[in-house]
Coordinates of C-alpha atoms in Angstrom, one line a residue:
Chain A
M1 CA 11.3 -16.6 16.2
T2 CA 9.7 -13.2 16.4
M3 CA 8.0 -13.7 13.1
F4 CA 5.8 -16.4 14.6
G5 CA 4.9 -14.1 17.4
E6 CA 3.9 -11.4 15.0
L7 CA 1.9 -13.9 12.9
Q8 CA -0.1 -14.9 16.0
K9 CA -0.7 -11.4 17.0
I10 CA -2.1 -10.5 13.6
S11 CA -4.2 -13.6 13.5
Q12 CA -5.7 -12.8 16.9
H13 CA -6.4 -9.3 15.8
L14 CA -8.1 -10.3 12.6
S15 CA -10.5 -12.7 14.4
K16 CA -11.4 -10.1 17.1
N17 CA -15.0 -9.2 17.1
R18 CA -16.3 -5.8 16.2
Q19 CA -17.6 -3.4 18.8
P20 CA -21.4 -3.6 19.2
H21 CA -23.4 -0.6 18.3
H22 CA -25.1 1.1 21.3
S23 CA -28.7 1.7 20.5
G24 CA -29.7 5.3 21.0
A25 CA -26.2 6.7 20.6
P26 CA -25.6 8.9 17.6
I27 CA -23.6 7.4 14.8
L28 CA -21.0 10.0 15.3
R29 CA -20.2 12.2 18.3
V30 CA -17.3 14.6 18.0
Q31 CA -16.4 16.2 21.3
D32 CA -14.1 19.2 21.6
I33 CA -11.6 17.8 19.1
S34 CA -8.3 19.7 18.6
V35 CA -5.4 18.7 16.4
S36 CA -2.0 20.4 16.4
Y37 CA 0.9 19.7 14.1
E38 CA 4.5 20.9 14.6
T39 CA 3.6 23.8 12.3
G40 CA 0.7 24.9 14.4
V41 CA -2.9 24.3 15.3
A42 CA -4.8 22.6 12.5
I43 CA -8.3 22.5 14.1
S44 CA -9.5 23.4 17.6
N45 CA -12.5 22.7 19.7
I46 CA -14.7 21.0 17.1
G47 CA -17.8 19.4 18.4
F48 CA -21.0 18.1 16.7
E49 CA -23.2 15.0 16.3
L50 CA -24.6 13.1 13.3
D51 CA -27.6 10.8 13.3
V52 CA -28.0 7.9 10.9
G53 CA -28.8 9.0 7.4
D54 CA -27.5 12.6 7.9
R55 CA -25.6 14.3 5.2
L56 CA -23.3 17.1 6.2
A57 CA -20.8 19.1 4.2
I58 CA -17.7 20.5 5.8
V59 CA -16.9 23.7 4.0
G60 CA -14.0 26.1 4.4
P61 CA -11.0 27.6 2.5
N62 CA -7.9 25.6 1.7
G63 CA -5.9 24.9 4.8
A64 CA -9.0 25.2 7.0
G65 CA -8.4 21.7 8.5
K66 CA -11.2 19.9 6.5
S67 CA -9.0 16.9 5.7
T68 CA -7.6 16.9 9.2
L69 CA -11.1 16.7 10.7
L70 CA -12.1 13.8 8.4
K71 CA -8.9 11.9 9.1
V72 CA -9.3 12.3 12.9
I73 CA -12.8 10.9 12.6
A74 CA -11.6 8.0 10.5
G75 CA -8.9 7.3 13.1
I76 CA -6.1 7.9 10.6
I77 CA -4.5 10.6 12.7
N78 CA -4.8 11.1 16.5
S79 CA -6.4 14.2 18.0
T80 CA -4.4 16.3 20.4
S81 CA -7.4 16.5 22.7
G82 CA -11.1 15.7 22.8
N83 CA -12.8 12.5 21.9
I84 CA -14.7 10.8 19.1
Q85 CA -17.4 8.2 19.5
I86 CA -19.0 6.0 16.9
F87 CA -22.3 4.6 18.2
G88 CA -21.2 5.4 21.7
H89 CA -17.8 3.7 21.4
D90 CA -14.2 4.5 20.7
P91 CA -13.7 4.4 16.9
G92 CA -10.8 1.9 17.2
G93 CA -13.1 -1.1 17.3
H94 CA -15.3 -0.1 14.4
I95 CA -14.9 -1.0 10.8
C96 CA -18.1 0.7 9.8
I97 CA -16.3 3.9 8.7
A98 CA -15.1 4.3 5.2
Y99 CA -12.8 7.0 3.9
V100 CA -13.0 7.8 0.2
P101 CA -9.6 9.1 -0.8
Q102 CA -8.9 12.2 -3.0
R103 CA -8.1 11.2 -6.6
N104 CA -4.4 12.2 -6.4
Q105 CA -3.8 10.0 -3.4
V106 CA -4.5 6.8 -5.5
D107 CA -1.9 4.9 -7.5
W108 CA -4.0 4.2 -10.6
E109 CA -1.4 2.0 -12.2
F110 CA -1.5 -0.5 -9.3
P111 CA -2.3 -4.0 -10.8
V112 CA -5.8 -4.4 -9.4
T113 CA -9.2 -4.7 -11.1
V114 CA -12.4 -3.0 -10.1
A115 CA -13.5 -6.2 -8.4
D116 CA -10.3 -6.4 -6.5
V117 CA -10.6 -2.9 -5.1
V118 CA -14.3 -3.3 -4.1
M119 CA -13.4 -6.7 -2.5
M120 CA -10.8 -4.9 -0.4
G121 CA -13.7 -3.4 1.5
R122 CA -14.4 -7.0 2.8
V123 CA -10.8 -7.8 3.9
G124 CA -11.3 -6.6 7.5
Q125 CA -14.0 -9.2 8.0
M126 CA -12.6 -12.2 6.1
G127 CA -9.9 -13.4 8.5
L128 CA -6.5 -15.0 7.9
F129 CA -6.1 -17.5 5.1
R130 CA -9.7 -17.0 4.2
N131 CA -10.8 -16.3 0.7
A132 CA -13.9 -14.4 -0.2
K133 CA -17.0 -16.3 0.7
E134 CA -20.4 -16.2 -1.0
R135 CA -21.6 -13.4 1.2
D136 CA -18.5 -11.3 0.4
W137 CA -19.1 -11.7 -3.3
K138 CA -22.8 -10.9 -2.9
L139 CA -22.0 -7.7 -1.2
V140 CA -19.4 -6.8 -3.8
H141 CA -21.8 -7.4 -6.7
Q142 CA -24.6 -5.6 -4.9
A143 CA -22.4 -2.5 -4.4
L144 CA -21.2 -2.6 -8.0
E145 CA -24.8 -2.8 -9.2
I146 CA -25.8 0.2 -7.1
M147 CA -23.0 2.2 -8.5
G148 CA -23.6 0.9 -12.1
L149 CA -20.2 -0.7 -12.5
E150 CA -21.1 -4.4 -13.1
S151 CA -19.8 -4.4 -16.7
Y152 CA -16.5 -2.9 -15.6
I153 CA -15.7 -5.5 -13.0
K154 CA -12.6 -6.9 -14.7
R155 CA -11.1 -3.6 -15.8
Q156 CA -7.8 -2.4 -14.4
I157 CA -8.6 0.7 -12.5
S158 CA -6.8 3.2 -14.7
Q159 CA -9.2 2.2 -17.5
L160 CA -12.1 3.8 -15.8
S161 CA -13.4 7.3 -16.3
V162 CA -13.0 9.8 -13.5
G163 CA -16.6 9.4 -12.5
Q164 CA -16.4 5.6 -12.6
Q165 CA -13.3 5.7 -10.4
Q166 CA -15.1 7.7 -7.8
R167 CA -18.1 5.4 -7.9
M168 CA -15.7 2.4 -7.5
F169 CA -14.5 3.8 -4.2
I170 CA -18.1 4.4 -3.0
A171 CA -18.9 0.9 -4.0
R172 CA -16.0 -0.3 -1.9
A173 CA -17.4 1.6 1.0
L174 CA -20.8 -0.1 0.5
A175 CA -19.2 -3.5 0.3
Q176 CA -17.5 -2.7 3.5
E177 CA -21.0 -2.2 4.9
A178 CA -19.9 1.2 6.0
E179 CA -22.5 3.2 7.9
L180 CA -20.5 6.4 7.9
I181 CA -18.7 7.4 4.6
L182 CA -16.2 10.2 4.8
M183 CA -15.3 11.8 1.5
D184 CA -12.4 14.2 1.1
E185 CA -13.1 16.8 -1.6
P186 CA -15.0 14.4 -3.8
L187 CA -16.2 17.2 -6.1
T188 CA -12.8 18.7 -6.7
G189 CA -11.6 18.3 -10.3
L190 CA -15.0 17.2 -11.6
D191 CA -16.7 19.2 -14.4
A192 CA -20.3 20.3 -14.0
S193 CA -21.9 17.1 -15.4
L194 CA -19.7 14.9 -13.2
Q195 CA -20.5 17.0 -10.2
E196 CA -24.1 16.5 -11.0
E197 CA -23.5 12.7 -11.2
A198 CA -21.7 12.8 -7.8
F199 CA -24.7 14.6 -6.2
R200 CA -27.0 11.9 -7.6
I201 CA -24.8 9.3 -6.0
L202 CA -24.9 11.2 -2.7
D203 CA -28.7 11.2 -2.9
S204 CA -28.8 7.5 -3.5
L205 CA -26.6 7.0 -0.5
Q206 CA -29.0 8.9 1.6
S207 CA -31.8 6.7 0.5
L208 CA -29.7 3.7 1.7
D209 CA -29.5 5.3 5.2
V210 CA -25.8 5.8 4.9
T211 CA -24.5 8.7 6.8
V212 CA -22.2 10.9 4.7
L213 CA -19.7 13.6 5.6
V214 CA -18.2 15.4 2.7
S215 CA -15.5 18.1 2.6
H216 CA -15.4 20.8 -0.1
H217 CA -13.8 24.2 -0.5
D218 CA -16.4 25.6 -2.9
V219 CA -19.2 27.3 -0.9
K220 CA -21.3 27.8 -3.9
A221 CA -21.7 24.1 -4.9
V222 CA -22.3 23.2 -1.3
A223 CA -24.9 25.9 -0.7
K224 CA -26.9 24.6 -3.7
R225 CA -26.9 20.9 -2.9
F226 CA -26.6 20.4 0.8
D227 CA -29.1 21.0 3.5
H228 CA -26.7 21.0 6.4
V229 CA -23.2 22.4 6.6
L230 CA -20.3 22.9 9.0
L231 CA -18.3 26.0 8.3
L232 CA -14.7 25.5 9.3
N233 CA -11.6 27.6 9.4
K234 CA -9.5 25.9 12.1
E235 CA -12.4 26.7 14.4
M236 CA -16.0 25.8 13.9
L237 CA -17.7 29.0 12.6
G238 CA -21.2 27.4 12.5
I239 CA -23.1 24.2 11.9
G240 CA -26.7 23.8 10.9
R241 CA -28.9 24.7 8.0
V242 CA -27.3 26.3 5.0
D243 CA -29.2 29.5 5.2
Q244 CA -28.4 29.9 8.9
V245 CA -24.7 29.1 8.7
L246 CA -23.6 30.5 5.3
T247 CA -24.4 34.1 6.2
S248 CA -22.3 36.8 4.7
E249 CA -20.9 37.6 8.1
N250 CA -19.8 34.0 8.8
L251 CA -18.4 33.7 5.3
S252 CA -16.3 36.8 5.5
I253 CA -14.9 35.5 8.8
A254 CA -14.1 32.1 7.2
Y255 CA -12.7 33.3 3.9
G256 CA -11.4 36.7 5.0
V257 CA -13.2 38.4 2.1
D258 CA -16.6 39.9 1.6
L259 CA -18.9 37.7 -0.3
D260 CA -22.2 38.7 -1.9
V261 CA -25.2 36.8 -0.8
V262 CA -28.1 36.5 -3.3
T263 CA -31.4 34.8 -2.6
T264 CA -32.6 32.9 -5.6
D265 CA -36.1 31.6 -6.6
D266 CA -35.7 28.2 -5.0
D267 CA -34.7 29.9 -1.8
T268 CA -31.1 28.7 -1.7
L269 CA -28.1 31.0 -1.5
A270 CA -26.0 31.8 -4.5
L271 CA -22.8 33.4 -3.6
G272 CA -20.5 35.7 -5.4
D273 CA -17.6 33.9 -7.1
M274 CA -14.8 35.6 -5.2
Y275 CA -12.5 32.6 -5.1
G276 CA -12.4 31.5 -8.6
D277 CA -8.9 30.1 -8.1
D278 CA -10.3 26.7 -7.1
K279 CA -7.7 24.0 -7.2
A280 CA -8.8 21.8 -10.0
Chain B
M1 CA 20.6 -30.0 -28.5
I2 CA 19.9 -32.6 -25.8
E3 CA 23.6 -33.0 -25.3
F4 CA 23.8 -29.2 -24.9
I5 CA 21.2 -29.3 -22.1
L6 CA 22.4 -32.4 -20.4
E7 CA 26.2 -31.8 -20.4
P8 CA 26.3 -29.3 -17.5
L9 CA 23.9 -31.5 -15.5
Q10 CA 26.5 -34.2 -15.0
Y11 CA 28.1 -31.9 -12.4
A12 CA 26.5 -31.9 -9.0
F13 CA 27.5 -28.3 -8.5
M14 CA 25.5 -27.2 -11.6
V15 CA 22.4 -29.1 -10.4
R16 CA 22.7 -27.5 -7.0
G17 CA 23.3 -24.1 -8.6
I18 CA 20.2 -24.4 -10.8
I19 CA 18.0 -25.5 -7.9
A20 CA 19.3 -22.5 -5.8
A21 CA 18.8 -20.1 -8.7
V22 CA 15.2 -21.2 -9.2
L23 CA 14.4 -21.1 -5.5
V24 CA 15.9 -17.7 -5.1
G25 CA 14.2 -16.5 -8.2
I26 CA 10.8 -17.6 -6.9
V27 CA 11.2 -16.0 -3.5
C28 CA 12.6 -12.7 -4.7
A29 CA 10.0 -12.3 -7.5
V30 CA 7.1 -12.7 -5.1
V31 CA 8.6 -10.3 -2.5
G32 CA 9.8 -8.1 -5.3
T33 CA 6.3 -7.5 -6.4
Y34 CA 5.7 -5.4 -3.3
V35 CA 9.2 -3.8 -3.6
V36 CA 8.3 -2.6 -7.1
L37 CA 4.7 -1.5 -6.3
R38 CA 5.7 0.3 -3.1
G39 CA 8.7 2.0 -4.7
M40 CA 11.2 0.4 -2.4
A41 CA 14.0 -0.5 -4.9
F42 CA 16.5 1.9 -3.2
F43 CA 15.6 0.3 0.2
G44 CA 16.2 -3.1 -1.2
D45 CA 19.5 -2.2 -2.8
A46 CA 20.7 -0.5 0.4
L47 CA 19.6 -3.4 2.5
A48 CA 21.6 -5.8 0.4
H49 CA 24.7 -3.7 0.8
S50 CA 24.3 -3.3 4.5
I51 CA 24.5 -7.0 5.2
L52 CA 28.2 -6.9 4.2
P53 CA 29.4 -6.4 7.8
G54 CA 27.2 -9.4 8.9
V55 CA 28.9 -11.5 6.2
A56 CA 32.3 -10.3 7.2
I57 CA 31.8 -11.1 10.9
G58 CA 30.4 -14.5 9.9
Y59 CA 33.5 -15.0 7.8
L60 CA 35.8 -14.1 10.6
V61 CA 33.9 -16.2 13.1
G62 CA 33.2 -19.2 11.1
G63 CA 36.3 -19.3 8.9
G64 CA 34.2 -19.3 5.7
A65 CA 31.5 -21.9 6.6
R66 CA 28.5 -20.7 4.6
P67 CA 25.7 -21.4 7.1
V68 CA 27.5 -19.2 9.6
L69 CA 27.7 -16.4 6.9
F70 CA 24.0 -16.9 6.4
W71 CA 23.0 -16.4 10.0
W72 CA 25.2 -13.3 10.4
A73 CA 23.9 -11.8 7.2
L74 CA 20.4 -12.3 8.4
I75 CA 21.1 -10.5 11.7
A76 CA 22.7 -7.6 9.8
A77 CA 19.8 -7.4 7.3
I78 CA 17.1 -7.4 10.0
F79 CA 19.0 -4.9 12.1
S80 CA 19.5 -2.5 9.2
S81 CA 15.9 -2.7 7.9
L82 CA 14.4 -2.0 11.4
G83 CA 17.1 0.7 12.0
I84 CA 16.1 2.5 8.8
G85 CA 12.5 2.5 9.8
A86 CA 13.3 3.7 13.3
I87 CA 15.4 6.7 12.1
S88 CA 12.8 7.9 9.6
R89 CA 10.0 7.5 12.1
S90 CA 11.7 9.2 15.1
T91 CA 13.4 12.1 13.3
K92 CA 12.4 14.6 10.7
I93 CA 14.9 12.8 8.3
K94 CA 13.2 11.4 5.2
E95 CA 13.4 7.7 4.6
D96 CA 15.7 7.8 1.6
T97 CA 18.2 9.8 3.6
A98 CA 18.0 7.4 6.5
I99 CA 18.6 4.6 4.0
G100 CA 21.7 6.4 2.6
V101 CA 23.1 6.9 6.1
I102 CA 22.6 3.4 7.3
F103 CA 23.6 1.7 4.0
A104 CA 26.9 3.6 3.5
G105 CA 27.9 3.2 7.2
M106 CA 27.2 -0.5 7.2
F107 CA 28.9 -1.1 3.9
A108 CA 32.0 0.7 5.0
L109 CA 32.0 -1.3 8.2
G110 CA 31.9 -4.5 6.1
V111 CA 34.8 -3.4 3.9
A112 CA 36.8 -2.4 7.0
L113 CA 36.2 -5.8 8.6
I114 CA 37.0 -7.7 5.4
S115 CA 40.2 -5.7 4.9
T116 CA 41.6 -7.1 8.1
V117 CA 41.8 -10.4 6.4
R118 CA 44.8 -11.1 4.2
S119 CA 43.2 -12.3 1.0
Y120 CA 41.0 -9.2 1.0
S121 CA 40.3 -8.6 -2.7
I122 CA 39.4 -12.2 -3.6
D123 CA 37.0 -12.6 -0.6
L124 CA 35.3 -9.3 -1.2
A125 CA 34.6 -10.1 -4.8
H126 CA 33.1 -13.4 -3.6
F127 CA 30.6 -11.6 -1.3
L128 CA 29.9 -8.9 -3.7
F129 CA 29.1 -11.0 -6.7
G130 CA 28.0 -14.3 -5.3
D131 CA 29.0 -17.9 -5.8
V132 CA 26.0 -19.9 -6.8
L133 CA 28.2 -22.8 -8.1
G134 CA 29.9 -23.2 -4.8
I135 CA 26.6 -23.8 -3.0
Q136 CA 26.4 -26.8 -0.7
N137 CA 23.4 -29.0 0.3
S138 CA 23.3 -27.3 3.7
D139 CA 23.0 -23.9 2.0
L140 CA 20.2 -25.3 -0.2
L141 CA 18.4 -26.4 2.9
L142 CA 18.6 -22.9 4.4
V143 CA 17.4 -21.4 1.2
L144 CA 14.5 -23.8 1.2
I145 CA 13.5 -23.2 4.8
F146 CA 13.7 -19.5 4.8
G147 CA 12.4 -19.1 1.3
G148 CA 9.4 -21.3 2.2
L149 CA 8.8 -19.2 5.3
V150 CA 8.8 -16.0 3.2
L151 CA 6.4 -17.5 0.7
F152 CA 4.1 -18.8 3.4
T153 CA 3.9 -15.4 5.1
I154 CA 3.2 -13.6 1.8
F155 CA 0.4 -16.0 1.0
A156 CA -1.0 -15.9 4.6
F157 CA -1.3 -12.1 4.4
Y158 CA -1.9 -11.8 0.7
K159 CA -5.1 -9.7 1.1
E160 CA -3.7 -7.7 3.9
F161 CA -0.5 -6.8 2.1
M162 CA -2.5 -5.9 -1.0
V163 CA -4.7 -3.5 0.9
L164 CA -1.7 -2.0 2.8
S165 CA 0.2 -1.4 -0.4
F166 CA -2.6 -0.1 -2.5
D167 CA -4.4 2.0 0.1
P168 CA -2.8 2.3 3.6
I169 CA -5.7 4.5 4.7
L170 CA -8.1 1.7 4.0
A171 CA -5.9 -0.6 6.0
I172 CA -6.3 1.8 8.9
T173 CA -10.1 2.2 8.6
L174 CA -10.4 -1.6 8.4
R175 CA -8.4 -1.7 11.6
L176 CA -5.7 -4.0 10.2
P177 CA -2.6 -4.0 12.3
V178 CA -0.8 -1.7 9.9
R179 CA 2.5 -1.1 11.9
T180 CA 2.9 -4.8 12.5
L181 CA 2.3 -5.7 8.8
E182 CA 4.8 -3.1 7.7
V183 CA 7.5 -4.5 10.0
V184 CA 6.7 -8.0 8.8
L185 CA 7.1 -6.9 5.2
L186 CA 10.5 -5.3 6.0
I187 CA 11.6 -8.5 7.6
L188 CA 10.4 -10.5 4.6
I189 CA 12.5 -8.3 2.3
A190 CA 15.5 -8.7 4.5
V191 CA 15.2 -12.5 4.6
S192 CA 14.8 -12.6 0.8
I193 CA 17.9 -10.5 0.3
V194 CA 19.9 -12.9 2.5
V195 CA 18.5 -15.8 0.6
A196 CA 19.5 -14.1 -2.7
L197 CA 23.0 -13.5 -1.4
Q198 CA 23.6 -17.2 -2.0
T199 CA 23.3 -16.8 -5.7
V200 CA 24.0 -13.3 -7.0
G201 CA 25.9 -11.6 -4.1
V202 CA 25.5 -8.3 -2.4
A203 CA 25.9 -6.0 -5.4
L204 CA 23.4 -7.6 -7.7
T205 CA 20.7 -8.8 -5.2
V206 CA 18.5 -5.8 -5.9
A207 CA 18.2 -7.0 -9.5
M208 CA 16.5 -10.3 -8.3
L209 CA 14.1 -8.3 -6.2
V210 CA 13.2 -5.7 -8.8
T211 CA 13.8 -6.9 -12.4
P212 CA 11.5 -9.9 -12.7
A213 CA 8.7 -8.1 -10.8
A214 CA 9.1 -5.0 -13.0
T215 CA 9.0 -7.2 -16.1
A216 CA 5.8 -8.7 -14.9
Y217 CA 4.4 -5.3 -14.0
L218 CA 4.7 -4.2 -17.7
I219 CA 2.3 -6.8 -18.9
T220 CA -0.2 -7.5 -16.2
K221 CA -3.3 -5.9 -14.6
R222 CA -3.6 -8.1 -11.5
L223 CA -1.4 -8.6 -8.5
Q224 CA -1.5 -12.4 -8.5
S225 CA -0.6 -12.6 -12.2
M226 CA 2.2 -10.1 -11.6
M227 CA 3.6 -12.6 -9.0
I228 CA 3.2 -15.6 -11.3
I229 CA 4.8 -13.9 -14.3
G230 CA 7.6 -12.5 -12.1
V231 CA 8.3 -16.0 -10.7
T232 CA 8.4 -17.4 -14.2
V233 CA 10.8 -14.7 -15.5
A234 CA 13.1 -15.1 -12.5
S235 CA 13.3 -18.9 -12.5
V236 CA 13.7 -19.3 -16.3
S237 CA 16.3 -16.5 -16.2
G238 CA 18.1 -18.4 -13.4
I239 CA 18.4 -21.5 -15.5
I240 CA 19.3 -19.7 -18.8
G241 CA 21.8 -17.6 -16.9
L242 CA 23.6 -20.6 -15.4
Y243 CA 23.8 -22.3 -18.9
L244 CA 25.3 -19.1 -20.3
S245 CA 27.7 -19.0 -17.4
Y246 CA 28.7 -22.6 -18.1
Y247 CA 29.2 -22.3 -21.8
L248 CA 30.5 -18.7 -22.1
N249 CA 32.5 -18.9 -18.9
I250 CA 31.2 -15.8 -17.3
A251 CA 30.4 -15.1 -13.7
S252 CA 27.2 -16.9 -12.7
G253 CA 25.5 -14.1 -10.7
A254 CA 26.1 -11.6 -13.5
A255 CA 24.8 -14.1 -16.1
I256 CA 21.6 -14.6 -14.2
V257 CA 21.0 -10.9 -13.7
L258 CA 21.8 -10.1 -17.3
T259 CA 19.3 -12.7 -18.5
C260 CA 16.6 -11.0 -16.3
T261 CA 17.6 -7.6 -17.7
A262 CA 17.4 -8.9 -21.3
T263 CA 13.9 -10.3 -20.6
F264 CA 12.8 -6.9 -19.3
G265 CA 14.4 -5.1 -22.3
L266 CA 12.7 -7.5 -24.7
I267 CA 9.2 -7.1 -23.2
W268 CA 9.7 -3.3 -22.9
G269 CA 10.8 -3.2 -26.5
V270 CA 7.9 -5.3 -27.8
Q271 CA 5.5 -3.1 -25.9
S272 CA 7.0 0.2 -27.2
V273 CA 6.9 -1.1 -30.8
R274 CA 3.3 -2.3 -30.3
G275 CA 2.3 1.0 -28.8
K276 CA 3.5 2.8 -31.9
F277 CA 1.2 1.0 -34.4

């Protein structure tokens, strides 16, 4: 019976140990990554490294390949060429990467509670037939506490506010004990106060030594709140400190329009709102 | 009242029919939870229809012996479900189109095969609409074994199927064997359909997969309670349906499905009324 064969295969897979972390290797090393779809090249020759606790924003116009880059790093899609290492290893053996989905990718009517969703982060480490153990619950409660969601634990997920929904997915990543969190457009569709809240959460992640990679299409928000940025439009147009990368020259290459660059009091860049048609 | 309940039970065929209806209801409601949540109703319906050539070959080979039908139906179901997956993966054709192509082709093949037999219309109706009251002990045993296997697998991979259905991307980042789990789920749906064939027939099987689970979906916020409520709706409807069939003299498969549909309608109605006040 093939089904028994399959059962065995899954059971072996689930009990397989995780890859060890090489000491000294960066948490993420992206080497010369290119991805092509049937419709053309999505990203080409991307290469950079992240150390533990780094926070990097990937910024670029719609269609620049930001989601593609995040998905390659998460192992959701394969690269056409190049390679990615997590702590010096192939990403396939690691479950320390978490991917926070875009809001519209989630079925909010799915019959699960907040606790169920956060517990899903533990599933990779539980094993077949096993229920959540004490340690799993401890991590779930801890994550919910950090994200301020303890009192919503039994809510069905559609009963949360937009900000709470986002915090739930970050709590799931924490319960997963993720060391690298990838967030695809987490700021999109949030109003100013919710964006502010999201940035506070990002700050708290940094204090937990979690490495965070965030994509966003709005240069202005990124310029104000991130120290390091990767400017992307299919190719890497720059990586490094915001004031070095988001120059008017680079931005006009990336966005294909001339942008004003203004230096403000607190020495960050505010940019002319030339692309007010943000998808909300 | 007691007389009303006990009278049909003096017939062994009614007792066997009720046991079969309850077993099928339990298996289909549990698997149906995933069918509903993953939006696979069309897949389920198509798969049920595409087992007809298997049933026909089984009929021609075994001369009407039901266990033979069961095995051939199982082969046809697994072949079709994996075929649909293979076409939509390997070509640019979308899955619902692949389903349409396979389903219509297989169903036509079934009709063609059955039409070579003389008593064509009677036999076709039998396959299309089921014959739960003609069920034998050997059939019940098959339902029990395969239904048990399906339930065992669902519970063994409960967490994994939940993650896969809610957030396939998380399943990948947790390095779960996504492709294998998806194939296992398709096989489970195929087996459930063949099991359901015993009670409601090819044409109505999708109702057993979808209606009880959909009814449960209306009133629950957790996956496990959706399964439990679905199982309750399905097994109670199976019993009530067979009594209706006995006393009103209507086709048993149709009576079971109509009872499920009525339950869905009732709960939907109550919810709509409640929502207005």
